[in-house]
PDB file of C-alpha atoms in Angstrom:
ATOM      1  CA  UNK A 813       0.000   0.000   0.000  1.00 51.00           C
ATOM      2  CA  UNK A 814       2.876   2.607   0.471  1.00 59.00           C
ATOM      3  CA  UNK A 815       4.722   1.518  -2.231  1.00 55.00           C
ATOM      4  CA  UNK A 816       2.630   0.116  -5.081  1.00 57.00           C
ATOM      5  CA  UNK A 817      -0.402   2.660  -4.874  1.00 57.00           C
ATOM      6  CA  UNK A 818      -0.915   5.551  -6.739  1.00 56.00           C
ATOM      7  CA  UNK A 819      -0.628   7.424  -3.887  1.00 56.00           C
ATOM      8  CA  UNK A 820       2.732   6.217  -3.273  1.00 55.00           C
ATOM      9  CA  UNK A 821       4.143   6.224  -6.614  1.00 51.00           C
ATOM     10  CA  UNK A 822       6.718   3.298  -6.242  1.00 65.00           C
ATOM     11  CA  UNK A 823       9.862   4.909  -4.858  1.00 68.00           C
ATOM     12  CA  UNK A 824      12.806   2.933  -3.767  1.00 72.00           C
ATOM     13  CA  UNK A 825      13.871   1.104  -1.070  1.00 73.00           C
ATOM     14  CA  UNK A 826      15.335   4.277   1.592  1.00 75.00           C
ATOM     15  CA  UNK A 827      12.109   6.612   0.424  1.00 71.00           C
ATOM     16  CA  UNK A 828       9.219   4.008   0.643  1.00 76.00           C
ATOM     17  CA  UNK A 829      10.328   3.431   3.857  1.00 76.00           C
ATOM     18  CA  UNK A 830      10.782   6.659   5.023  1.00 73.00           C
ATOM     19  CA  UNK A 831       7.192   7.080   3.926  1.00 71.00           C
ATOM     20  CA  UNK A 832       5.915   3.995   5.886  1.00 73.00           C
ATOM     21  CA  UNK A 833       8.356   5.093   9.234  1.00 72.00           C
ATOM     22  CA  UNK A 834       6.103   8.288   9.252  1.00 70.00           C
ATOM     23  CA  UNK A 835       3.229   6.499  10.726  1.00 67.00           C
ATOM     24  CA  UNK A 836       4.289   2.691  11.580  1.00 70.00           C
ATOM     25  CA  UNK A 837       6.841   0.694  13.032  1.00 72.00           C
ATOM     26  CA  UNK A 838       7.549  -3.259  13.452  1.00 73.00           C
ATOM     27  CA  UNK A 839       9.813  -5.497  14.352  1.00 79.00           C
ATOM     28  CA  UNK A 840      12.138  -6.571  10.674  1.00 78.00           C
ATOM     29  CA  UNK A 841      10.516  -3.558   8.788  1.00 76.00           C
ATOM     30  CA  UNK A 842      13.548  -2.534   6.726  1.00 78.00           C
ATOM     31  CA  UNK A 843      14.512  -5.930   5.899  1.00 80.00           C
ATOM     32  CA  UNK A 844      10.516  -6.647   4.965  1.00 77.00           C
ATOM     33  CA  UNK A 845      10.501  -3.295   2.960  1.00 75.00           C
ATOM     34  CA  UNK A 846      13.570  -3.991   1.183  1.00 76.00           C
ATOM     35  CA  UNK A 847      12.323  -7.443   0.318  1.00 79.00           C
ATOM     36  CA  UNK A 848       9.126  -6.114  -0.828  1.00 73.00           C
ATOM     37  CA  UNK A 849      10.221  -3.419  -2.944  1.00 73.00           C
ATOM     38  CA  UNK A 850      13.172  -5.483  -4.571  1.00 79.00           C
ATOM     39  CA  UNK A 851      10.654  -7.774  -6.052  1.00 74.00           C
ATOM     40  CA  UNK A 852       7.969  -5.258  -7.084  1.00 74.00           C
ATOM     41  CA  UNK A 853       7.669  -5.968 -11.046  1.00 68.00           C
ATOM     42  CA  UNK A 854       6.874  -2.578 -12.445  1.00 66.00           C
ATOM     43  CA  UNK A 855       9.642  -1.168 -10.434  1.00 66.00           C
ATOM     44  CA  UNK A 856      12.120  -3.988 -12.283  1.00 66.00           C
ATOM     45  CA  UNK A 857      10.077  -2.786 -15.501  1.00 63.00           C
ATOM     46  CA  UNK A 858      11.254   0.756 -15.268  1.00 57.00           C
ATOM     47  CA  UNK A 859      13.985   1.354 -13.211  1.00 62.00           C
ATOM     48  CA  UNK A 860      16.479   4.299 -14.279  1.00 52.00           C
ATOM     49  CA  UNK A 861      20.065   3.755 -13.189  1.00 51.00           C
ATOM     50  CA  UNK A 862      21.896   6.190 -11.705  1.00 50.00           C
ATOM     51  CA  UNK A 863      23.415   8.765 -13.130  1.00 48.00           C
ATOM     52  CA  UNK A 864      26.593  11.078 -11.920  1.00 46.00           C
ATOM     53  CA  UNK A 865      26.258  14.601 -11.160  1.00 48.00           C
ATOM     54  CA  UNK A 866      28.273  17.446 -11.079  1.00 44.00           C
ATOM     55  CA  UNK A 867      29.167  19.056  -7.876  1.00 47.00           C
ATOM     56  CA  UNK A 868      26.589  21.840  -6.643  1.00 46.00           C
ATOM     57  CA  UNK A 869      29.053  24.538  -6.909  1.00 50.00           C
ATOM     58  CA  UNK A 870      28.746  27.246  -4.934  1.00 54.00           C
ATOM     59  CA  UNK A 871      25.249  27.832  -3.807  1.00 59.00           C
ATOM     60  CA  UNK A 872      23.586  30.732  -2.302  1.00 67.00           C
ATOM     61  CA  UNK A 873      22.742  30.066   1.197  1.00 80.00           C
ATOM     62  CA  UNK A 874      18.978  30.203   2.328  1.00 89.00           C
ATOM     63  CA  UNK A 875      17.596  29.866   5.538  1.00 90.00           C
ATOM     64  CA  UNK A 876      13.865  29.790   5.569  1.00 91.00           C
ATOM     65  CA  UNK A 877      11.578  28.692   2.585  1.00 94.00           C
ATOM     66  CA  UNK A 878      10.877  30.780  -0.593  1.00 95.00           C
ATOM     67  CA  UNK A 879      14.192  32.358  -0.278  1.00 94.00           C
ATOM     68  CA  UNK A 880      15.188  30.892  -3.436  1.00 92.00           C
ATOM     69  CA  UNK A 881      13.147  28.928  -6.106  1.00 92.00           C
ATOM     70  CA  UNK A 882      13.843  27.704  -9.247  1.00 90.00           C
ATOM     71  CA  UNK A 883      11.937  27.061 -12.208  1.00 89.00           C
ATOM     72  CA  UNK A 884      12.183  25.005 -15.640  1.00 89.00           C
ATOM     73  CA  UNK A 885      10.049  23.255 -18.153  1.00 91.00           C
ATOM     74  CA  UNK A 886      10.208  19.598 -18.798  1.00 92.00           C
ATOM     75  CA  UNK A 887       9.295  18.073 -21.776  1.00 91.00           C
ATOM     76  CA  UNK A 888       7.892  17.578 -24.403  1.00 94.00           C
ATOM     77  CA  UNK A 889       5.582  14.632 -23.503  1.00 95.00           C
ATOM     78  CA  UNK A 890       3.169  13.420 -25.596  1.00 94.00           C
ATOM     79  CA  UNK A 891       0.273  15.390 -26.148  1.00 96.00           C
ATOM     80  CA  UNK A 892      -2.819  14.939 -23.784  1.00 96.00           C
ATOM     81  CA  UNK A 893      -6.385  15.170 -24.557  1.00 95.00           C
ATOM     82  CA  UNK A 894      -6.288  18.649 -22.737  1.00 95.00           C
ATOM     83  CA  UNK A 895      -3.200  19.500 -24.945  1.00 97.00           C
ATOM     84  CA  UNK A 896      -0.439  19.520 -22.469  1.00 97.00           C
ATOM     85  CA  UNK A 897       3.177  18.962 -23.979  1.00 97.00           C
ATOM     86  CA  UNK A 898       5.382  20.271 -20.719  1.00 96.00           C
ATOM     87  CA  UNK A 899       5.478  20.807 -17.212  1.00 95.00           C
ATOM     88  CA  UNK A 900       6.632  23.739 -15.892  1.00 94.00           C
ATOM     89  CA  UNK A 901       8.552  22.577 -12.132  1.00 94.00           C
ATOM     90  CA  UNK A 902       9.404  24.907  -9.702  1.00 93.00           C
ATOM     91  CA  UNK A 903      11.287  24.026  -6.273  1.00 93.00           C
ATOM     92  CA  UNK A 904      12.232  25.720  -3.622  1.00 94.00           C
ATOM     93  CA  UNK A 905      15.972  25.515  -2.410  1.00 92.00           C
ATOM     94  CA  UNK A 906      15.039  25.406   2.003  1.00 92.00           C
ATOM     95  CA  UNK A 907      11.919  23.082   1.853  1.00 93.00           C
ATOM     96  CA  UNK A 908      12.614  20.938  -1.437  1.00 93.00           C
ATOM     97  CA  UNK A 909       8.976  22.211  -1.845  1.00 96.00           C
ATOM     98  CA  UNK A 910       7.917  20.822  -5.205  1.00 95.00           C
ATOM     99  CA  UNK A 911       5.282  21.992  -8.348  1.00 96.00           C
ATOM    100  CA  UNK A 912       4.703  20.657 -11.509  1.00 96.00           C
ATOM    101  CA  UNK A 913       1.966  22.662 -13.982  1.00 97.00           C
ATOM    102  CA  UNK A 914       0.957  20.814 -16.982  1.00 97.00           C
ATOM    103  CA  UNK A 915       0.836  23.340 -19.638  1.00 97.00           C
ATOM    104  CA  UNK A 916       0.192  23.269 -23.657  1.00 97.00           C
ATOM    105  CA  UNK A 917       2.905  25.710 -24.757  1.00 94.00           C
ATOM    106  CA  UNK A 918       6.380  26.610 -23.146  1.00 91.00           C
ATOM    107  CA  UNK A 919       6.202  30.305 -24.014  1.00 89.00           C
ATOM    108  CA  UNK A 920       6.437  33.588 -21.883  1.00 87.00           C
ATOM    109  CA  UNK A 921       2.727  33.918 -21.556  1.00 89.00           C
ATOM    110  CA  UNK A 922       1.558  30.353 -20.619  1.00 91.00           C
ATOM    111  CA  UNK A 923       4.629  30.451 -18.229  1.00 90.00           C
ATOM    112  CA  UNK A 924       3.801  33.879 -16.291  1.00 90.00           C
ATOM    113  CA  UNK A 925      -0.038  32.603 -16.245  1.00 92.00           C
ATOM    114  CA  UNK A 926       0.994  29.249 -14.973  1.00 94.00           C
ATOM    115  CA  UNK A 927       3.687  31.046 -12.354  1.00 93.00           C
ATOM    116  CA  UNK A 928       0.407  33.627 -10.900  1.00 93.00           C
ATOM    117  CA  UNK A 929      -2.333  31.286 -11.133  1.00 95.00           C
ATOM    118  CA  UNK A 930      -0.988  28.106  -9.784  1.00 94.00           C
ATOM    119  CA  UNK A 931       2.168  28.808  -7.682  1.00 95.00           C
ATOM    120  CA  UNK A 932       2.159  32.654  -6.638  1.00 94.00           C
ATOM    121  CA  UNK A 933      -1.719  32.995  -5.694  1.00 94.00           C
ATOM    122  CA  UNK A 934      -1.089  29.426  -3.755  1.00 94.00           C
ATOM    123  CA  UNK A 935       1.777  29.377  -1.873  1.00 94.00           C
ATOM    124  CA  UNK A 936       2.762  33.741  -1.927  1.00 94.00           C
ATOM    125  CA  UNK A 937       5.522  35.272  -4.102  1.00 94.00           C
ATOM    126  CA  UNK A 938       9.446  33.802  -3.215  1.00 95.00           C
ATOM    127  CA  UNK A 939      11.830  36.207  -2.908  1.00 95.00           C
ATOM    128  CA  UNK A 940      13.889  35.037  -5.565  1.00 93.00           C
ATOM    129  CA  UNK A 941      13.497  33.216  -8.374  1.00 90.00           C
ATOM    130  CA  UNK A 942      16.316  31.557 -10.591  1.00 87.00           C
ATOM    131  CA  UNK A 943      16.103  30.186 -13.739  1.00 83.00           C
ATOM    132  CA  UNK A 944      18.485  29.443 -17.332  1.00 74.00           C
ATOM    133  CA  UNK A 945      18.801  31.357 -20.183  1.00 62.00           C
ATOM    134  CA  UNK A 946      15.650  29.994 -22.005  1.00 67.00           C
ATOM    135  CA  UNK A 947      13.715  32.719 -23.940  1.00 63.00           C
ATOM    136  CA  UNK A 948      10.213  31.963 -22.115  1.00 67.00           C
ATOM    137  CA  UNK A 949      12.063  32.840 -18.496  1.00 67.00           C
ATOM    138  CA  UNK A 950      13.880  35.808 -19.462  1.00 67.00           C
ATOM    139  CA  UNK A 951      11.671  37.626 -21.982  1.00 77.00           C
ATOM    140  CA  UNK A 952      10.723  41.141 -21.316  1.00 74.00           C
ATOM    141  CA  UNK A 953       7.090  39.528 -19.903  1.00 72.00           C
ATOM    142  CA  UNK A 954       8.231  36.911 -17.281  1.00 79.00           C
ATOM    143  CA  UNK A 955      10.930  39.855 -15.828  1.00 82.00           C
ATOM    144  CA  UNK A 956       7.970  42.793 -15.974  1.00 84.00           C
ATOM    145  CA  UNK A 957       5.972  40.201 -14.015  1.00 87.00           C
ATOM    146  CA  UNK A 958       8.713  39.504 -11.460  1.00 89.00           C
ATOM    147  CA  UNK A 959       9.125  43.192 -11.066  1.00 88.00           C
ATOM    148  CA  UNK A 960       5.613  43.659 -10.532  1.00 88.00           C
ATOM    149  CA  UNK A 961       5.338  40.739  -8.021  1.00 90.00           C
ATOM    150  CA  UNK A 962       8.720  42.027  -6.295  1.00 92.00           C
ATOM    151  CA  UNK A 963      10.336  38.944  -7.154  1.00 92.00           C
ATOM    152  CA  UNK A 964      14.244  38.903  -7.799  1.00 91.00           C
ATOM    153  CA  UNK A 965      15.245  37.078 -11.058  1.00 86.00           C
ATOM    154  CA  UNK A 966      18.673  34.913 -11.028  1.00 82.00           C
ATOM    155  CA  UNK A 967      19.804  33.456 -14.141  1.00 74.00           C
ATOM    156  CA  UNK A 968      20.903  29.860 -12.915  1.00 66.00           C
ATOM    157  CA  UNK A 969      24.527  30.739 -14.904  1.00 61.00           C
ATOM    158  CA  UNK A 970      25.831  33.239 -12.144  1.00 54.00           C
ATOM    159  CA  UNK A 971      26.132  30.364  -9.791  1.00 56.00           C
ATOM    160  CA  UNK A 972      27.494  27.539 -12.438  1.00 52.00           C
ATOM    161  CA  UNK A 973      24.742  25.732 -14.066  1.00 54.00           C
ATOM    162  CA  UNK A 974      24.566  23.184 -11.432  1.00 58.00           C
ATOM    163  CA  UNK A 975      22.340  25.558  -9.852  1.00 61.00           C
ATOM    164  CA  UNK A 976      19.160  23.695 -11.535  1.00 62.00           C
ATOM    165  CA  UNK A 977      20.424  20.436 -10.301  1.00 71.00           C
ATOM    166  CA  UNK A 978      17.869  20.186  -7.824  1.00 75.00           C
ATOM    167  CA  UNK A 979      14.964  20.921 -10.240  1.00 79.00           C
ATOM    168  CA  UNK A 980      16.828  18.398 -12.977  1.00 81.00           C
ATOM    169  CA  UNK A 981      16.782  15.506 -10.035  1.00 84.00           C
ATOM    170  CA  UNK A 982      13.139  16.231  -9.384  1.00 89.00           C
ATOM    171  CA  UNK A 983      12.335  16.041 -13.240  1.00 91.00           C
ATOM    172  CA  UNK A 984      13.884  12.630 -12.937  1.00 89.00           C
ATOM    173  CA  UNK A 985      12.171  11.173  -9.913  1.00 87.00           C
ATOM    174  CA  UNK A 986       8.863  13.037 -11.297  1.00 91.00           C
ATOM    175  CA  UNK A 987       9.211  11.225 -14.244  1.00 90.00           C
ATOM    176  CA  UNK A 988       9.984   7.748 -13.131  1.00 87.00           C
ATOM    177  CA  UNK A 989       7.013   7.893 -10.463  1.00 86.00           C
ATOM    178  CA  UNK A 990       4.505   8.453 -13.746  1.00 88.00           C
ATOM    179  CA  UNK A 991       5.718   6.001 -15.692  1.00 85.00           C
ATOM    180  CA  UNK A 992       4.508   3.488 -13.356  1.00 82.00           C
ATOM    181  CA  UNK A 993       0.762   4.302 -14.199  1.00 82.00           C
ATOM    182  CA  UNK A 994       0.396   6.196 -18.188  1.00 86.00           C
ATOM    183  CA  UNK A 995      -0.928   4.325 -20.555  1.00 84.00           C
ATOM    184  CA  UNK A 996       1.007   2.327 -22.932  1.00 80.00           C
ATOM    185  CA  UNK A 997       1.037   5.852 -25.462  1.00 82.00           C
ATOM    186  CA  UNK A 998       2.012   7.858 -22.318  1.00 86.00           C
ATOM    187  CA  UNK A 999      -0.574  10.319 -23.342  1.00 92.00           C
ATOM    188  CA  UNK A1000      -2.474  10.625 -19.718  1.00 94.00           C
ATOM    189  CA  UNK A1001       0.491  11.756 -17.988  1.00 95.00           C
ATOM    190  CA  UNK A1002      -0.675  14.900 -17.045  1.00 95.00           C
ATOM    191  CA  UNK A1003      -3.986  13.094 -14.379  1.00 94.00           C
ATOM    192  CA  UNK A1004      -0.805  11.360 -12.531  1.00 92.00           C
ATOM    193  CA  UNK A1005       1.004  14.106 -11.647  1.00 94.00           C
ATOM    194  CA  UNK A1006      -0.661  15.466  -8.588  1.00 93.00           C
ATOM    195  CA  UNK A1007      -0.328  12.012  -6.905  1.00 89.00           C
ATOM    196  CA  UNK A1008       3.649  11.729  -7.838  1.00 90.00           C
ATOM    197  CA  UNK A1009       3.722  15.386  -6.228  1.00 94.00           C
ATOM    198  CA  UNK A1010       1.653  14.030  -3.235  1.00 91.00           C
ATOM    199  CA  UNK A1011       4.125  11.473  -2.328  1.00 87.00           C
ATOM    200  CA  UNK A1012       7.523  13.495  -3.176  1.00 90.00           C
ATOM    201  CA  UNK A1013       6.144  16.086  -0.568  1.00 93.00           C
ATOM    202  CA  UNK A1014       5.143  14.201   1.704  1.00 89.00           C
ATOM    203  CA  UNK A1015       8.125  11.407   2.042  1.00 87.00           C
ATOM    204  CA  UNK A1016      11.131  13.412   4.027  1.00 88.00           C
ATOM    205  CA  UNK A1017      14.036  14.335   1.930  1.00 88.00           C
ATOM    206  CA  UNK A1018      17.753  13.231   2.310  1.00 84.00           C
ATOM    207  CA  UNK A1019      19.078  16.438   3.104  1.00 86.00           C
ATOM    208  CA  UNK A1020      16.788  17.934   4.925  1.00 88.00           C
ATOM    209  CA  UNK A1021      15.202  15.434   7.118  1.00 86.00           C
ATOM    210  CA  UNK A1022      12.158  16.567   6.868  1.00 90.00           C
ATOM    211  CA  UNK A1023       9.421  16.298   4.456  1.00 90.00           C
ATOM    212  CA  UNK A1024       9.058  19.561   1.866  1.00 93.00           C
ATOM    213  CA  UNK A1025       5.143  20.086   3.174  1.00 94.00           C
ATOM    214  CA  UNK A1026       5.949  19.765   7.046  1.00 92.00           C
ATOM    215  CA  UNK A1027       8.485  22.663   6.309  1.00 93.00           C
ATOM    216  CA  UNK A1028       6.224  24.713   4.122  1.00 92.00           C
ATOM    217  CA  UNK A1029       2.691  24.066   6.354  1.00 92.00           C
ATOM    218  CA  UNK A1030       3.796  23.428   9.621  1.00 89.00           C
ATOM    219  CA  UNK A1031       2.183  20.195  10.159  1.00 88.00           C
ATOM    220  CA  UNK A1032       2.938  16.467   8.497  1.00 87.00           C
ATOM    221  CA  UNK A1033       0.975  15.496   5.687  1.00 87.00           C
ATOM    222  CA  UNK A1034      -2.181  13.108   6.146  1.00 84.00           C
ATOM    223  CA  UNK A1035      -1.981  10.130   3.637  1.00 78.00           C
ATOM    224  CA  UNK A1036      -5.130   8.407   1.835  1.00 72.00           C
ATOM    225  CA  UNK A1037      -4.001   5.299   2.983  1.00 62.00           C
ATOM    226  CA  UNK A1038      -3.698   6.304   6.684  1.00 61.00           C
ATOM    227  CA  UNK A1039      -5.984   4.562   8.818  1.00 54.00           C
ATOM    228  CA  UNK A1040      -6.351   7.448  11.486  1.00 45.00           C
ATOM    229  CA  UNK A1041      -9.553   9.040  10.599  1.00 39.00           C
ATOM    230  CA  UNK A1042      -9.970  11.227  13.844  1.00 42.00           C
ATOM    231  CA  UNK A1043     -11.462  14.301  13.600  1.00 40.00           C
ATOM    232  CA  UNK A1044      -9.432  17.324  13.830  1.00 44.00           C
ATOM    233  CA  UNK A1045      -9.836  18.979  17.318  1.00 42.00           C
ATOM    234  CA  UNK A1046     -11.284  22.713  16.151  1.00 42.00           C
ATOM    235  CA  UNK A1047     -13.979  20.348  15.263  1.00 41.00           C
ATOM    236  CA  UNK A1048     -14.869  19.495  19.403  1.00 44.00           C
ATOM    237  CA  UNK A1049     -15.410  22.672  20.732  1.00 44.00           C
ATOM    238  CA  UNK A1050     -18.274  24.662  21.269  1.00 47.00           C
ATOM    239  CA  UNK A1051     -19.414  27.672  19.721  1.00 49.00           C
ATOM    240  CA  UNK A1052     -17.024  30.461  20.252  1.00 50.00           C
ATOM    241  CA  UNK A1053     -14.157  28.129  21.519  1.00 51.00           C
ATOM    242  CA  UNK A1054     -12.476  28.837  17.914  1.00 54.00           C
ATOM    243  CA  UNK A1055     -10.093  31.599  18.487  1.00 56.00           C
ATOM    244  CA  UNK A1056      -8.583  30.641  21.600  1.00 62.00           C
ATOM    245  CA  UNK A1057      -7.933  27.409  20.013  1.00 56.00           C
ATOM    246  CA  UNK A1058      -6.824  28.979  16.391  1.00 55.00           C
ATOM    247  CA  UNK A1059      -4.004  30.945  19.011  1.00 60.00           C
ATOM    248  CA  UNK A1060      -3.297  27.147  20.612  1.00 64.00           C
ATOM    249  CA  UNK A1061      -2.769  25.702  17.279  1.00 58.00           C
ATOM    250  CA  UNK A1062      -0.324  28.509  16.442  1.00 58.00           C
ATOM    251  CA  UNK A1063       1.639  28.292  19.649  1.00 64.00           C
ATOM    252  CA  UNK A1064       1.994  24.474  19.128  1.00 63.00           C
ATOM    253  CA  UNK A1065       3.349  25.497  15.539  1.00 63.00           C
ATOM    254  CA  UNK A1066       5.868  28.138  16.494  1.00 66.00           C
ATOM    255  CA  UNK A1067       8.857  26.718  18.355  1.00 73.00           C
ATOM    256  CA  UNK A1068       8.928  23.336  16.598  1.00 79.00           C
ATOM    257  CA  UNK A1069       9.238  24.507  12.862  1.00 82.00           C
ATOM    258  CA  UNK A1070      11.184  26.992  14.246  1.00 83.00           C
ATOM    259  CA  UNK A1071      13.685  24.269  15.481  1.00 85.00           C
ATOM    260  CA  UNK A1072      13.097  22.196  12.353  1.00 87.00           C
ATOM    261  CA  UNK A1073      14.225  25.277  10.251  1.00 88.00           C
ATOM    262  CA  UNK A1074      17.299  25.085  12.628  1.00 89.00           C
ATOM    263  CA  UNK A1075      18.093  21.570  11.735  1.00 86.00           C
ATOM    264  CA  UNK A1076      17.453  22.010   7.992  1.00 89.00           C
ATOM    265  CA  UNK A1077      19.976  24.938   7.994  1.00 88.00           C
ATOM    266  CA  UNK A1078      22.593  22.764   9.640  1.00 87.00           C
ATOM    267  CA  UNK A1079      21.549  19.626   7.172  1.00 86.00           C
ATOM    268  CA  UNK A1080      21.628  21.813   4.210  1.00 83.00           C
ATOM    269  CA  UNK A1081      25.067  23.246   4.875  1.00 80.00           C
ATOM    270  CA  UNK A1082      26.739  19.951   5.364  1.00 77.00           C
ATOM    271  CA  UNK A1083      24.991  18.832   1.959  1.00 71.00           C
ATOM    272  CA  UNK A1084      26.807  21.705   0.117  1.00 67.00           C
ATOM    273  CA  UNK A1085      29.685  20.764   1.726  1.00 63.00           C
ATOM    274  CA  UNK A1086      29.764  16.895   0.895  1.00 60.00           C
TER     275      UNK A1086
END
């Protein structure tokens, strides 16, 4: 169920794990997770060996999320029935935050629509934004848009192209999580990938320790294949008990993403190191 579902998207060994150590424990686990995802078929079917990356470079340090994003497009796929060729991705550096917009053309204005409509009016403006040379990021409409939005632009090349290695990985793990449920034209792509996002958000990432939607909402993501079904505790009190248990809620929040944003700073800097 965490590894073969949609919902889980059929990651590997360390990440379905990860995944399953979020809500269970039992005696053996890693041995019977390892077992269980080493003879999983599709995963044998299409498994992508690893390839060797470059050294980040020097990266700009962030220390809280939206500091620094990055965008690209990936594609072209093959065309949808809704006419979707690429995805634009976007990630941000801190949380490992992830997006993925299906979108029919990879030019400036289907880009800045897709940037405002989907990312920006969701999740708030980042601070700064990088991205490569590509004529649909740095036309004169995606920087009039930034300016607008009060959103620095980077070009990727002032810190070494290995800048976009962390949206190019993310392309790749996106990509092998969908093939495990297109058709065989690959032509329905685009309705799978909200559930590979679901799962890359939610399973905690190497560097960080933490998972990208803890870091970005404050609270651990609840799974469709969870069997906890309790009802959430602003739902128990009586009329007019709301706002002293809104203030509550934040409290609890505070001081442990705080500390979490601590840990990722330290986990981050010894990844750039490494």
């Amino acid at each position: 169920m965490h590894h073969d579902k949609v919902f889980a998207g059929h990651q590997g060994v360390k990440r379905t794990r990860d995944l399953i150590k979020l809500n269970y424990f039992w005696p053996n686990m890693d041995r019977d997770v390892e077992t269980y995802v080493r003879q999983c078929e599709s995963c044998a079917k299409f498994k992508v060996g690893r390839h060797p990356t470059a050294p980040l470079g020097e990266l700009p340090e962030t220390t809280s999320p939206f500091e620094m994003t990055s965008i690209d497009i990936c594609g072209p796929y093959p065309e949808t029935k809704r006419g979707n060729r690429y995805l634009l991705t976007f990630i941000d550096h801190f949380s490992r935050y992830p997006e993925a917009i299906p979108i029919t053309r990879q030019d400036a204005p289907t880009v800045a629509r897709a940037l405002v409509t989907e990312i920006f009016s969701r999740l708030g403006c980042p601070q700064a934004l990088s991205s490569d040379k590509g004529s649909n990021f740095m036309s004169e409409l995606s920087q009039e848009l930034c300016k607008l939005l009060q959103v620095k632009r980077i070009n990727s090349t002032a810190f070494n192209p290995q800048m976009q290695g962390k949206v190019e990985k993310f392309h790749l793990r996106l990509n092998q999580t969908m093939s495990h449920y297109v058709n065989k034209y690959g032509n329905d792509w685009d309705e799978f990938v909200n559930y590979a996002l679901l799962v890359h958000r939610a399973i905690p990432h190497s560097n960080t320790r933490y998972s990208s939607f803890y870091l970005l909402h404050g609270r651990q993501m609840r799974l469709p294949m969870e069997d906890d079904l309790t009802t959430g505790k602003f739902l128990k009190g009586e009329p007019g008990d709301n706002r002293s248990l809104i203030q509550d809620h934040i409290d609890t929040l505070a001081d442990p993403l705080e500390e979490a944003y601590c840990v990722v700073r330290e986990n981050n800097k010894e990844g750039r190191e490494r």
